[in-house]
Amino acid sequence: MKIMKITKYLFVGLLTLLMSLALAFSSLAAGPTEQIKAKSDLVMKILNDPALQNRKEKRRELVMDVVEDMINWQEVSRRALAIHWKKRTPQEKEEFTNLFRDLLKRTYSEKLDIYSGEQIIYENETIDGNRAVVKTKVVNKKKGTEATVDYRMLKKGEQWLAYDMVIEGISAVNNYRVQFSEIIASSSYDALIKRLKDK
Amino acid sequence: MKQPYFLKLLTLVAIALVFASVFPQYAQSSPPGEDIRGESTGGDSEDIRRMAPVADPIPAGEQKAIESPEPPEVKKSDAEAEAPSALKSGEAADGGVEEATEEEEIEAETETISDPLKPFNHLMFRFNDRLYFYLLKPVARGYKAVLPEKVRLSVKNALSNIATPVRFINCTLQGKLKSAGTELARFIVNTTWGVLGLFDPAKNSLHLEKAQEDFGQTLGKYGVKEGFYIVWPFFGPSNLRDTIGMTGDFFADPLFYINPHTDLGFVEVNTTYPTIGTATDKVNETSLTLGMYEEFKESAIDPYVSMRSAYFEYRRNQIKK
């Protein structure tokens, strides 16, 4: 009996070791889904942390840190400015990227204030060279609502970084691009920068 | 008293149809005259645009796609195919073509939205915005305080169950017979087992998913152009096609045909119940999504443009499904 128990524990121990090893190796070359999942799990952990329930400011900060290295900010900015990106000097590009990053991080972390127990279901991923799309579903079982959320990703070195989030068919980058180009067309690039700063 | 309301609806449709026939160019995605402006995409054209008082500024990206005016009979799905070809001339004018494939991909997503009613729409957008903050939100908060979430979810289920004919008809019209069957099954299951639709066992136990189809989508499937953007007071963002669709769906709403006083005469439909139904739905839905509109506004640089773009992208995506 005792021997059986010991072998059972040994077996379980070995299995855990193997599994953690496999996990460690897979994270070395994390695919797009793993990358999104790892970051989303971190965000979920922060959101479900009872100690942070009443400390919204702290919670936002922690979420913002996770988001920071999940996204390819330059790619996001380049796509959002589209044809206007090429006309900007390197300094202007950097200034714009920083302003836009601050806005996105802030609004994303604020969005999570209305989080109420949603779960993420990973549907599938498609990889095409250095680009990938990770399709997910955000489900709220209690409310019976669900929304499709697709992450568009780009491989930078060995890491997959997101450059767009498509919620129910609405691309965030596309939405900003239309807003930006309309502001630039009706007034000027400087006016856009001013509005980003004021926001 | 009830007839004028019905007549108003008819007038609305009539006006929309007349408008579409008088200004067919607006009924398409591309507004007229844009090709003149769209031709110059060079660096200094921006200055020209800045100086000229443009009543309806269209983003530079959009102008490119507009360059090649498409014949009216071309279907919507061709708009995407048209974008890259229109792009090339724009790229050439721009000077650099190094990142052709990358840029092409970016521009291919560029949308074409016509918004000739912008001043009116802007006003209505602001009206709806105030309506939300000063009326809808306080009412929804009070409603939320009185009714627990479970009850409010049941109200939502019941109203959605009543509206089954709308989805059933549109599934059928779109040839989605399997979805139409699912809708019928959902209605039977939820009306009986789900106690008059208060619960959704069809989804929770039988995994029968609701098919979110409406007449606007049906028209889109048949190749009807979306037309220009319209913001309706109370109802919010729409376009010419979806306005006609919304009116059509109104008549598929069974609440319309509940009339305790008269026979089921077509003209003597009673608007009391649909009005109550719509208002309840609006308040109920708002109580379940409080904070979302605020978040949307917070994330946008120009909420009006953001909502317009989101509306068109969302609808185009729905029609593709």
Short mmCIF file of C-alpha atoms in Angstrom, two decimals:
data_model
loop_
_atom_site.label_atom_id
_atom_site.label_comp_id
_atom_site.label_asym_id
_atom_site.label_seq_id
_atom_site.Cartn_x
_atom_site.Cartn_y
_atom_site.Cartn_z
CA MET A 1 0.00 0.00 0.00
CA LYS A 2 2.69 2.39 1.08
CA ILE A 3 4.81 1.64 -1.93
CA MET A 4 1.86 2.24 -4.18
CA LYS A 5 1.25 5.58 -2.57
CA ILE A 6 4.90 6.54 -2.97
CA THR A 7 4.96 5.54 -6.61
CA LYS A 8 1.75 7.48 -7.13
CA TYR A 9 3.28 10.62 -5.68
CA LEU A 10 6.40 10.01 -7.65
CA PHE A 11 4.41 9.68 -10.80
CA VAL A 12 2.46 12.85 -10.09
CA GLY A 13 5.69 14.65 -9.24
CA LEU A 14 7.33 13.50 -12.43
CA LEU A 15 4.33 14.53 -14.46
CA THR A 16 4.30 17.99 -12.92
CA LEU A 17 8.02 18.32 -13.61
CA LEU A 18 7.55 17.29 -17.21
CA MET A 19 4.63 19.63 -17.65
CA SER A 20 6.44 22.58 -16.17
CA LEU A 21 9.44 21.79 -18.35
CA ALA A 22 7.24 21.67 -21.41
CA LEU A 23 5.68 24.98 -20.37
CA ALA A 24 9.11 26.52 -19.85
CA PHE A 25 10.24 25.42 -23.28
CA SER A 26 7.10 26.52 -24.99
CA SER A 27 7.37 29.98 -23.44
CA LEU A 28 10.86 30.28 -24.86
CA ALA A 29 9.33 30.37 -28.30
CA ALA A 30 5.90 31.58 -27.29
CA GLY A 31 3.47 31.68 -30.17
CA PRO A 32 1.02 34.54 -30.64
CA THR A 33 -1.75 32.87 -28.63
CA GLU A 34 0.59 32.01 -25.76
CA GLN A 35 1.80 35.58 -25.75
CA ILE A 36 -1.72 37.02 -25.54
CA LYS A 37 -2.77 34.38 -23.03
CA ALA A 38 0.18 35.02 -20.74
CA LYS A 39 -0.55 38.75 -20.67
CA SER A 40 -4.32 38.34 -20.38
CA ASP A 41 -3.88 35.88 -17.51
CA LEU A 42 -1.76 38.47 -15.74
CA VAL A 43 -4.43 41.12 -16.27
CA MET A 44 -7.13 38.71 -15.05
CA LYS A 45 -5.08 37.95 -11.95
CA ILE A 46 -4.83 41.65 -11.20
CA LEU A 47 -8.55 42.17 -11.82
CA ASN A 48 -9.56 39.27 -9.60
CA ASP A 49 -7.17 40.18 -6.79
CA PRO A 50 -9.40 40.97 -3.78
CA ALA A 51 -6.66 43.12 -2.25
CA LEU A 52 -6.85 45.43 -5.27
CA GLN A 53 -10.65 45.60 -5.48
CA ASN A 54 -10.82 48.94 -3.74
CA ARG A 55 -7.55 50.32 -4.98
CA LYS A 56 -8.50 51.23 -8.51
CA GLU A 57 -5.52 53.53 -9.05
CA LYS A 58 -3.02 50.84 -8.09
CA ARG A 59 -4.91 48.33 -10.20
CA ARG A 60 -4.78 50.57 -13.24
CA GLU A 61 -1.06 51.07 -12.81
CA LEU A 62 -0.43 47.34 -12.66
CA VAL A 63 -2.58 46.72 -15.72
CA MET A 64 -0.78 49.46 -17.61
CA ASP A 65 2.56 47.81 -16.88
CA VAL A 66 1.35 44.54 -18.36
CA VAL A 67 -0.03 46.27 -21.44
CA GLU A 68 3.21 48.20 -21.92
CA ASP A 69 5.21 45.26 -23.24
CA MET A 70 2.38 43.45 -24.95
CA ILE A 71 2.06 45.97 -27.76
CA ASN A 72 4.28 47.19 -30.57
CA TRP A 73 3.65 50.88 -30.00
CA GLN A 74 5.53 52.12 -33.02
CA GLU A 75 3.56 49.85 -35.32
CA VAL A 76 0.31 51.00 -33.72
CA SER A 77 1.27 54.64 -34.21
CA ARG A 78 2.49 54.12 -37.76
CA ARG A 79 -0.75 52.46 -38.75
CA ALA A 80 -2.91 55.01 -36.98
CA LEU A 81 -1.20 57.92 -38.74
CA ALA A 82 -1.08 55.97 -42.05
CA ILE A 83 -0.05 58.31 -44.88
CA HIS A 84 0.83 61.08 -42.44
CA TRP A 85 3.46 58.95 -40.69
CA LYS A 86 6.00 59.26 -43.49
CA LYS A 87 5.84 63.04 -43.46
CA ARG A 88 6.91 63.26 -39.82
CA THR A 89 10.48 63.68 -38.57
CA PRO A 90 11.94 60.99 -36.25
CA GLN A 91 11.41 63.30 -33.27
CA GLU A 92 7.80 63.91 -34.22
CA LYS A 93 7.27 60.19 -34.65
CA GLU A 94 8.63 59.56 -31.18
CA GLU A 95 6.52 62.32 -29.65
CA PHE A 96 3.41 60.99 -31.34
CA THR A 97 4.12 57.40 -30.30
CA ASN A 98 4.54 58.46 -26.67
CA LEU A 99 1.35 60.52 -26.63
CA PHE A 100 -0.68 57.83 -28.33
CA ARG A 101 0.73 55.12 -26.07
CA ASP A 102 -0.25 57.10 -22.98
CA LEU A 103 -3.78 57.56 -24.28
CA LEU A 104 -4.21 53.89 -25.17
CA LYS A 105 -2.76 52.61 -21.93
CA ARG A 106 -4.91 54.94 -19.91
CA THR A 107 -8.15 54.21 -21.70
CA TYR A 108 -7.48 50.46 -21.73
CA SER A 109 -6.85 50.36 -18.00
CA GLU A 110 -9.94 52.48 -17.36
CA LYS A 111 -12.04 50.15 -19.50
CA LEU A 112 -11.23 47.38 -17.09
CA ASP A 113 -13.02 49.24 -14.32
CA ILE A 114 -16.26 47.94 -15.77
CA TYR A 115 -14.93 44.37 -15.74
CA SER A 116 -17.49 42.02 -14.22
CA GLY A 117 -16.30 38.45 -14.36
CA GLU A 118 -15.81 38.06 -18.12
CA GLN A 119 -13.81 35.10 -19.36
CA ILE A 120 -11.58 34.83 -22.39
CA ILE A 121 -11.94 31.89 -24.73
CA TYR A 122 -9.12 31.35 -27.23
CA GLU A 123 -10.67 30.28 -30.51
CA ASN A 124 -7.78 29.96 -32.96
CA GLU A 125 -4.75 31.62 -34.44
CA THR A 126 -3.55 32.09 -37.99
CA ILE A 127 0.10 32.80 -38.67
CA ASP A 128 1.26 34.22 -41.99
CA GLY A 129 5.00 34.86 -41.97
CA ASN A 130 5.68 37.48 -39.33
CA ARG A 131 2.02 38.33 -38.90
CA ALA A 132 -0.64 36.59 -36.90
CA VAL A 133 -4.25 36.93 -35.86
CA VAL A 134 -5.40 35.50 -32.54
CA LYS A 135 -9.16 35.14 -32.34
CA THR A 136 -10.73 35.22 -28.91
CA LYS A 137 -14.16 35.54 -27.40
CA VAL A 138 -14.91 37.48 -24.26
CA VAL A 139 -17.80 35.75 -22.56
CA ASN A 140 -19.88 36.86 -19.63
CA LYS A 141 -21.73 33.73 -18.55
CA LYS A 142 -23.82 35.54 -15.96
CA LYS A 143 -25.07 38.18 -18.37
CA GLY A 144 -25.17 35.83 -21.33
CA THR A 145 -23.19 38.27 -23.47
CA GLU A 146 -20.21 37.62 -25.64
CA ALA A 147 -17.99 39.63 -27.92
CA THR A 148 -15.35 38.63 -30.42
CA VAL A 149 -11.94 40.16 -29.82
CA ASP A 150 -9.19 39.57 -32.39
CA TYR A 151 -5.58 40.52 -31.78
CA ARG A 152 -3.47 41.38 -34.81
CA MET A 153 0.16 40.64 -34.11
CA LEU A 154 3.57 41.22 -35.59
CA LYS A 155 6.73 39.25 -34.83
CA LYS A 156 9.55 41.45 -33.67
CA GLY A 157 12.73 39.42 -33.22
CA GLU A 158 11.51 36.37 -31.35
CA GLN A 159 8.55 38.09 -29.73
CA TRP A 160 5.01 38.46 -30.92
CA LEU A 161 3.59 41.89 -30.18
CA ALA A 162 0.06 43.10 -30.79
CA TYR A 163 -0.57 46.10 -33.03
CA ASP A 164 -4.36 46.07 -33.25
CA MET A 165 -7.38 44.88 -31.34
CA VAL A 166 -10.56 44.19 -33.32
CA ILE A 167 -13.65 44.14 -31.12
CA GLU A 168 -16.82 42.86 -32.82
CA GLY A 169 -15.31 43.69 -36.18
CA ILE A 170 -14.30 47.20 -35.14
CA SER A 171 -10.57 47.76 -35.45
CA ALA A 172 -9.19 50.09 -32.80
CA VAL A 173 -6.34 51.27 -35.02
CA ASN A 174 -8.68 51.88 -37.93
CA ASN A 175 -11.01 53.88 -35.71
CA TYR A 176 -8.18 56.10 -34.52
CA ARG A 177 -6.82 56.46 -38.04
CA VAL A 178 -10.12 57.87 -39.26
CA GLN A 179 -10.27 60.27 -36.31
CA PHE A 180 -6.66 61.39 -36.81
CA SER A 181 -6.90 61.89 -40.56
CA GLU A 182 -10.12 63.85 -40.17
CA ILE A 183 -8.50 66.17 -37.62
CA ILE A 184 -5.40 66.58 -39.80
CA ALA A 185 -7.51 67.21 -42.90
CA SER A 186 -9.78 69.77 -41.25
CA SER A 187 -7.09 71.57 -39.25
CA SER A 188 -3.50 70.37 -38.96
CA TYR A 189 -1.09 67.83 -37.52
CA ASP A 190 -0.21 70.28 -34.74
CA ALA A 191 -3.89 70.51 -33.84
CA LEU A 192 -3.97 66.73 -33.51
CA ILE A 193 -0.93 66.77 -31.21
CA LYS A 194 -2.59 69.45 -29.12
CA ARG A 195 -5.76 67.41 -28.75
CA LEU A 196 -3.77 64.33 -27.80
CA LYS A 197 -1.95 66.35 -25.16
CA ASP A 198 -5.18 67.84 -23.81
CA LYS A 199 -6.87 64.46 -23.58
CA MET B 1 -54.34 59.67 -32.64
CA LYS B 2 -52.60 56.51 -33.69
CA GLN B 3 -52.78 56.97 -37.37
CA PRO B 4 -50.54 60.07 -37.58
CA TYR B 5 -47.72 58.10 -35.98
CA PHE B 6 -48.01 55.44 -38.60
CA LEU B 7 -48.18 58.08 -41.28
CA LYS B 8 -45.03 59.67 -39.93
CA LEU B 9 -43.21 56.41 -40.34
CA LEU B 10 -44.46 56.07 -43.87
CA THR B 11 -43.42 59.63 -44.62
CA LEU B 12 -39.97 58.87 -43.27
CA VAL B 13 -39.57 55.95 -45.61
CA ALA B 14 -40.97 57.99 -48.47
CA ILE B 15 -38.56 60.84 -47.83
CA ALA B 16 -35.66 58.43 -47.65
CA LEU B 17 -36.65 56.76 -50.90
CA VAL B 18 -37.24 60.06 -52.67
CA PHE B 19 -33.89 61.32 -51.44
CA ALA B 20 -32.22 58.16 -52.67
CA SER B 21 -33.72 58.51 -56.10
CA VAL B 22 -33.10 62.25 -56.42
CA PHE B 23 -29.52 62.02 -55.18
CA PRO B 24 -28.46 58.52 -56.23
CA GLN B 25 -24.84 59.50 -55.74
CA TYR B 26 -25.48 59.87 -52.00
CA ALA B 27 -27.08 56.49 -51.85
CA GLN B 28 -23.70 55.08 -52.79
CA SER B 29 -20.70 55.09 -50.55
CA SER B 30 -18.83 57.81 -52.43
CA PRO B 31 -20.05 61.35 -52.30
CA PRO B 32 -19.94 63.33 -55.54
CA GLY B 33 -17.25 65.84 -56.29
CA GLU B 34 -14.80 64.08 -54.04
CA ASP B 35 -12.73 62.91 -56.99
CA ILE B 36 -11.66 66.48 -57.62
CA ARG B 37 -10.23 66.86 -54.18
CA GLY B 38 -9.01 63.31 -54.04
CA GLU B 39 -6.68 63.67 -57.00
CA SER B 40 -4.15 65.78 -55.19
CA THR B 41 -2.73 63.73 -52.40
CA GLY B 42 0.66 65.40 -52.50
CA GLY B 43 2.26 67.19 -49.58
CA ASP B 44 1.02 70.69 -50.39
CA SER B 45 -2.56 69.63 -51.03
CA GLU B 46 -2.92 69.53 -47.27
CA ASP B 47 -2.39 73.27 -47.17
CA ILE B 48 -5.01 73.81 -49.82
CA ARG B 49 -7.43 71.74 -47.87
CA ARG B 50 -6.64 73.67 -44.73
CA MET B 51 -7.29 77.00 -46.41
CA ALA B 52 -10.44 76.03 -48.23
CA PRO B 53 -13.47 76.03 -46.00
CA VAL B 54 -14.50 72.43 -46.39
CA ALA B 55 -17.94 71.82 -45.03
CA ASP B 56 -17.56 68.08 -45.05
CA PRO B 57 -13.94 67.15 -44.46
CA ILE B 58 -13.21 63.64 -45.60
CA PRO B 59 -10.02 62.07 -44.26
CA ALA B 60 -7.22 62.02 -46.80
CA GLY B 61 -7.13 58.25 -46.68
CA GLU B 62 -10.73 58.06 -47.70
CA GLN B 63 -10.23 60.35 -50.64
CA LYS B 64 -7.89 57.90 -52.27
CA ALA B 65 -10.38 55.12 -52.25
CA ILE B 66 -12.96 57.46 -53.63
CA GLU B 67 -10.81 58.33 -56.65
CA SER B 68 -12.24 55.68 -58.90
CA PRO B 69 -15.99 56.17 -58.90
CA GLU B 70 -17.70 52.83 -59.07
CA PRO B 71 -20.87 52.20 -61.06
CA PRO B 72 -23.95 51.95 -58.91
CA GLU B 73 -24.60 48.32 -59.71
CA VAL B 74 -21.27 47.18 -58.25
CA LYS B 75 -21.87 45.26 -55.09
CA LYS B 76 -20.57 46.40 -51.71
CA SER B 77 -18.04 43.60 -51.40
CA ASP B 78 -16.18 45.04 -54.36
CA ALA B 79 -15.31 48.13 -52.40
CA GLU B 80 -12.40 46.32 -50.78
CA ALA B 81 -11.14 45.05 -54.10
CA GLU B 82 -11.35 48.55 -55.47
CA ALA B 83 -9.26 50.13 -52.74
CA PRO B 84 -5.82 48.81 -53.75
CA SER B 85 -6.16 49.94 -57.36
CA ALA B 86 -7.25 53.38 -56.25
CA LEU B 87 -4.34 53.36 -53.87
CA LYS B 88 -1.64 53.04 -56.50
CA SER B 89 -2.32 56.41 -58.04
CA GLY B 90 -2.40 57.94 -54.59
CA GLU B 91 0.90 56.31 -53.71
CA ALA B 92 2.50 57.60 -56.86
CA ALA B 93 1.39 61.12 -56.07
CA ASP B 94 2.78 60.67 -52.60
CA GLY B 95 6.26 60.01 -53.90
CA GLY B 96 7.40 56.99 -51.91
CA VAL B 97 6.38 53.44 -52.72
CA GLU B 98 9.06 51.59 -50.71
CA GLU B 99 6.72 49.83 -48.33
CA ALA B 100 4.16 49.12 -51.01
CA THR B 101 2.78 45.89 -49.61
CA GLU B 102 2.66 47.15 -46.04
CA GLU B 103 1.02 50.42 -46.97
CA GLU B 104 -1.35 48.67 -49.29
CA GLU B 105 -2.56 46.61 -46.41
CA ILE B 106 -3.06 49.69 -44.30
CA GLU B 107 -4.91 51.55 -47.02
CA ALA B 108 -6.96 48.55 -48.04
CA GLU B 109 -8.74 48.86 -44.71
CA THR B 110 -9.52 52.47 -45.39
CA GLU B 111 -13.21 53.07 -45.40
CA THR B 112 -15.46 55.18 -47.51
CA ILE B 113 -18.13 56.92 -45.54
CA SER B 114 -20.38 59.60 -46.85
CA ASP B 115 -21.67 62.14 -44.37
CA PRO B 116 -23.42 64.99 -46.19
CA LEU B 117 -25.73 65.60 -43.23
CA LYS B 118 -22.82 66.23 -40.88
CA PRO B 119 -24.18 69.44 -39.28
CA PHE B 120 -27.52 67.77 -38.56
CA ASN B 121 -25.85 64.56 -37.44
CA HIS B 122 -23.51 66.43 -35.16
CA LEU B 123 -26.45 68.14 -33.55
CA MET B 124 -28.27 64.84 -33.09
CA PHE B 125 -25.13 63.26 -31.69
CA ARG B 126 -25.00 65.99 -29.08
CA PHE B 127 -28.71 65.62 -28.42
CA ASN B 128 -28.31 61.89 -27.81
CA ASP B 129 -25.28 62.55 -25.66
CA ARG B 130 -27.24 64.92 -23.41
CA LEU B 131 -30.18 62.54 -23.47
CA TYR B 132 -27.93 59.82 -22.10
CA PHE B 133 -26.41 61.89 -19.31
CA TYR B 134 -29.48 63.84 -18.24
CA LEU B 135 -32.29 61.35 -18.75
CA LEU B 136 -31.35 57.82 -19.72
CA LYS B 137 -28.52 57.35 -17.25
CA PRO B 138 -30.36 58.66 -14.16
CA VAL B 139 -33.47 56.64 -15.06
CA ALA B 140 -31.39 53.51 -15.68
CA ARG B 141 -29.60 53.97 -12.37
CA GLY B 142 -32.86 54.24 -10.49
CA TYR B 143 -34.16 51.22 -12.35
CA LYS B 144 -30.98 49.33 -11.51
CA ALA B 145 -31.34 50.22 -7.84
CA VAL B 146 -34.86 48.78 -7.73
CA LEU B 147 -34.43 45.63 -9.80
CA PRO B 148 -31.75 43.02 -9.23
CA GLU B 149 -29.60 42.04 -12.18
CA LYS B 150 -31.34 38.68 -12.59
CA VAL B 151 -34.69 40.38 -13.13
CA ARG B 152 -33.19 42.84 -15.60
CA LEU B 153 -31.60 40.00 -17.54
CA SER B 154 -34.99 38.30 -17.68
CA VAL B 155 -36.59 41.48 -19.01
CA LYS B 156 -33.93 41.53 -21.71
CA ASN B 157 -34.57 37.87 -22.54
CA ALA B 158 -38.33 38.34 -22.71
CA LEU B 159 -38.14 41.37 -25.01
CA SER B 160 -35.68 39.57 -27.22
CA ASN B 161 -37.97 36.54 -27.32
CA ILE B 162 -40.92 38.68 -28.41
CA ALA B 163 -38.78 40.08 -31.22
CA THR B 164 -38.14 36.60 -32.64
CA PRO B 165 -40.19 37.25 -35.83
CA VAL B 166 -37.76 40.04 -36.80
CA ARG B 167 -34.80 37.67 -36.68
CA PHE B 168 -36.74 34.74 -38.15
CA ILE B 169 -37.96 36.73 -41.16
CA ASN B 170 -34.53 38.18 -41.87
CA CYS B 171 -32.77 34.84 -41.52
CA THR B 172 -35.23 33.44 -44.04
CA LEU B 173 -34.87 36.38 -46.42
CA GLN B 174 -31.10 35.94 -46.32
CA GLY B 175 -31.43 32.25 -47.08
CA LYS B 176 -30.01 31.28 -43.70
CA LEU B 177 -32.52 28.53 -43.21
CA LYS B 178 -30.59 26.80 -40.46
CA SER B 179 -30.51 30.01 -38.43
CA ALA B 180 -34.19 30.54 -39.13
CA GLY B 181 -34.87 27.07 -37.78
CA THR B 182 -32.76 27.80 -34.73
CA GLU B 183 -34.75 30.98 -34.10
CA LEU B 184 -38.01 29.06 -34.31
CA ALA B 185 -36.69 26.37 -31.98
CA ARG B 186 -35.40 29.01 -29.58
CA PHE B 187 -38.79 30.69 -29.53
CA ILE B 188 -40.66 27.46 -28.80
CA VAL B 189 -38.19 26.34 -26.11
CA ASN B 190 -37.87 29.71 -24.41
CA THR B 191 -41.58 30.51 -24.48
CA THR B 192 -42.46 27.23 -22.78
CA TRP B 193 -39.52 25.91 -20.81
CA GLY B 194 -38.12 29.42 -20.45
CA VAL B 195 -41.40 30.75 -18.98
CA LEU B 196 -42.57 33.22 -21.65
CA GLY B 197 -39.01 33.95 -22.62
CA LEU B 198 -37.91 35.15 -19.20
CA PHE B 199 -35.10 32.63 -19.29
CA ASP B 200 -32.89 31.36 -22.06
CA PRO B 201 -32.64 27.57 -21.68
CA ALA B 202 -32.33 27.30 -25.47
CA LYS B 203 -28.90 28.83 -25.22
CA ASN B 204 -27.84 27.71 -21.77
CA SER B 205 -28.93 24.09 -22.05
CA LEU B 206 -29.32 23.38 -25.75
CA HIS B 207 -26.61 25.73 -27.05
CA LEU B 208 -28.91 27.28 -29.61
CA GLU B 209 -27.32 30.63 -30.34
CA LYS B 210 -29.40 33.65 -31.26
CA ALA B 211 -29.02 34.84 -34.86
CA GLN B 212 -28.60 38.60 -34.78
CA GLU B 213 -30.17 39.45 -38.13
CA ASP B 214 -32.16 42.53 -39.09
CA PHE B 215 -33.64 44.02 -42.23
CA GLY B 216 -30.74 46.42 -42.73
CA GLN B 217 -28.44 43.44 -43.00
CA THR B 218 -30.85 41.68 -45.34
CA LEU B 219 -30.87 44.71 -47.66
CA GLY B 220 -27.06 44.77 -47.45
CA LYS B 221 -26.92 41.09 -48.41
CA TYR B 222 -29.01 41.89 -51.48
CA GLY B 223 -26.50 44.54 -52.51
CA VAL B 224 -28.30 47.68 -51.31
CA LYS B 225 -25.70 50.39 -50.68
CA GLU B 226 -25.42 51.65 -47.14
CA GLY B 227 -25.88 55.27 -48.19
CA PHE B 228 -24.92 58.25 -46.08
CA TYR B 229 -24.64 58.41 -42.33
CA ILE B 230 -27.65 59.50 -40.29
CA VAL B 231 -27.81 60.03 -36.54
CA TRP B 232 -31.37 59.71 -35.34
CA PRO B 233 -32.51 61.25 -32.11
CA PHE B 234 -33.19 58.46 -29.57
CA PHE B 235 -32.18 55.69 -31.98
CA GLY B 236 -28.60 56.82 -32.54
CA PRO B 237 -26.25 56.06 -35.42
CA SER B 238 -27.67 54.68 -38.65
CA ASN B 239 -27.42 55.09 -42.39
CA LEU B 240 -29.90 55.37 -45.21
CA ARG B 241 -30.15 51.63 -45.76
CA ASP B 242 -30.38 50.75 -42.08
CA THR B 243 -33.02 53.43 -41.53
CA ILE B 244 -35.21 51.70 -44.08
CA GLY B 245 -34.26 48.42 -42.43
CA MET B 246 -35.20 49.71 -38.99
CA THR B 247 -38.60 50.79 -40.29
CA GLY B 248 -39.11 47.38 -41.84
CA ASP B 249 -38.20 45.64 -38.60
CA PHE B 250 -40.67 47.84 -36.78
CA PHE B 251 -43.46 46.19 -38.73
CA ALA B 252 -42.17 42.71 -37.92
CA ASP B 253 -42.46 43.47 -34.22
CA PRO B 254 -45.45 41.57 -32.78
CA LEU B 255 -46.00 44.33 -30.21
CA PHE B 256 -47.17 46.41 -33.12
CA TYR B 257 -50.12 44.13 -33.69
CA ILE B 258 -51.43 43.90 -30.16
CA ASN B 259 -54.57 45.94 -30.23
CA PRO B 260 -57.22 45.27 -27.66
CA HIS B 261 -59.69 47.77 -29.10
CA THR B 262 -59.82 47.19 -32.83
CA ASP B 263 -59.43 44.37 -35.29
CA LEU B 264 -56.05 43.52 -36.69
CA GLY B 265 -56.39 46.13 -39.41
CA PHE B 266 -53.08 47.01 -40.99
CA VAL B 267 -53.51 50.75 -40.79
CA GLU B 268 -54.95 50.66 -37.30
CA VAL B 269 -51.84 49.27 -35.71
CA ASN B 270 -51.26 50.37 -32.17
CA THR B 271 -47.96 52.10 -31.46
CA THR B 272 -48.41 52.16 -27.68
CA TYR B 273 -46.95 48.72 -27.04
CA PRO B 274 -43.94 48.99 -29.33
CA THR B 275 -43.16 52.38 -27.80
CA ILE B 276 -43.34 50.95 -24.29
CA GLY B 277 -41.34 47.95 -25.44
CA THR B 278 -38.62 50.07 -27.05
CA ALA B 279 -38.37 52.41 -24.07
CA THR B 280 -38.17 49.51 -21.60
CA ASP B 281 -35.56 47.83 -23.72
CA LYS B 282 -33.49 51.00 -23.87
CA VAL B 283 -33.60 51.64 -20.12
CA ASN B 284 -33.04 47.97 -19.32
CA GLU B 285 -30.11 47.69 -21.69
CA THR B 286 -28.58 50.91 -20.36
CA SER B 287 -28.87 49.60 -16.80
CA LEU B 288 -26.86 46.54 -17.87
CA THR B 289 -24.18 48.50 -19.70
CA LEU B 290 -23.72 51.56 -17.50
CA GLY B 291 -20.28 53.05 -17.92
CA MET B 292 -19.71 51.78 -21.44
CA TYR B 293 -20.70 54.96 -23.20
CA GLU B 294 -18.51 56.94 -20.83
CA GLU B 295 -15.58 54.66 -21.61
CA PHE B 296 -16.19 55.03 -25.30
CA LYS B 297 -16.14 58.81 -25.03
CA GLU B 298 -13.06 58.71 -22.88
CA SER B 299 -11.11 56.67 -25.41
CA ALA B 300 -11.99 58.80 -28.42
CA ILE B 301 -10.25 61.96 -29.59
CA ASP B 302 -13.29 62.88 -31.65
CA PRO B 303 -16.26 60.86 -30.35
CA TYR B 304 -18.48 61.83 -33.28
CA VAL B 305 -16.04 60.53 -35.90
CA SER B 306 -15.17 57.54 -33.75
CA MET B 307 -18.79 56.46 -33.45
CA ARG B 308 -19.48 56.99 -37.14
CA SER B 309 -16.50 54.90 -38.16
CA ALA B 310 -17.32 52.20 -35.60
CA TYR B 311 -20.94 52.04 -36.74
CA PHE B 312 -20.06 51.47 -40.39
CA GLU B 313 -17.33 48.95 -39.60
CA TYR B 314 -19.60 47.04 -37.25
CA ARG B 315 -22.44 46.86 -39.77
CA ARG B 316 -20.18 45.88 -42.64
CA ASN B 317 -18.79 43.11 -40.52
CA GLN B 318 -22.28 41.94 -39.55
CA ILE B 319 -23.35 41.76 -43.18
CA LYS B 320 -20.26 39.74 -44.11
CA LYS B 321 -21.27 37.05 -41.62
#
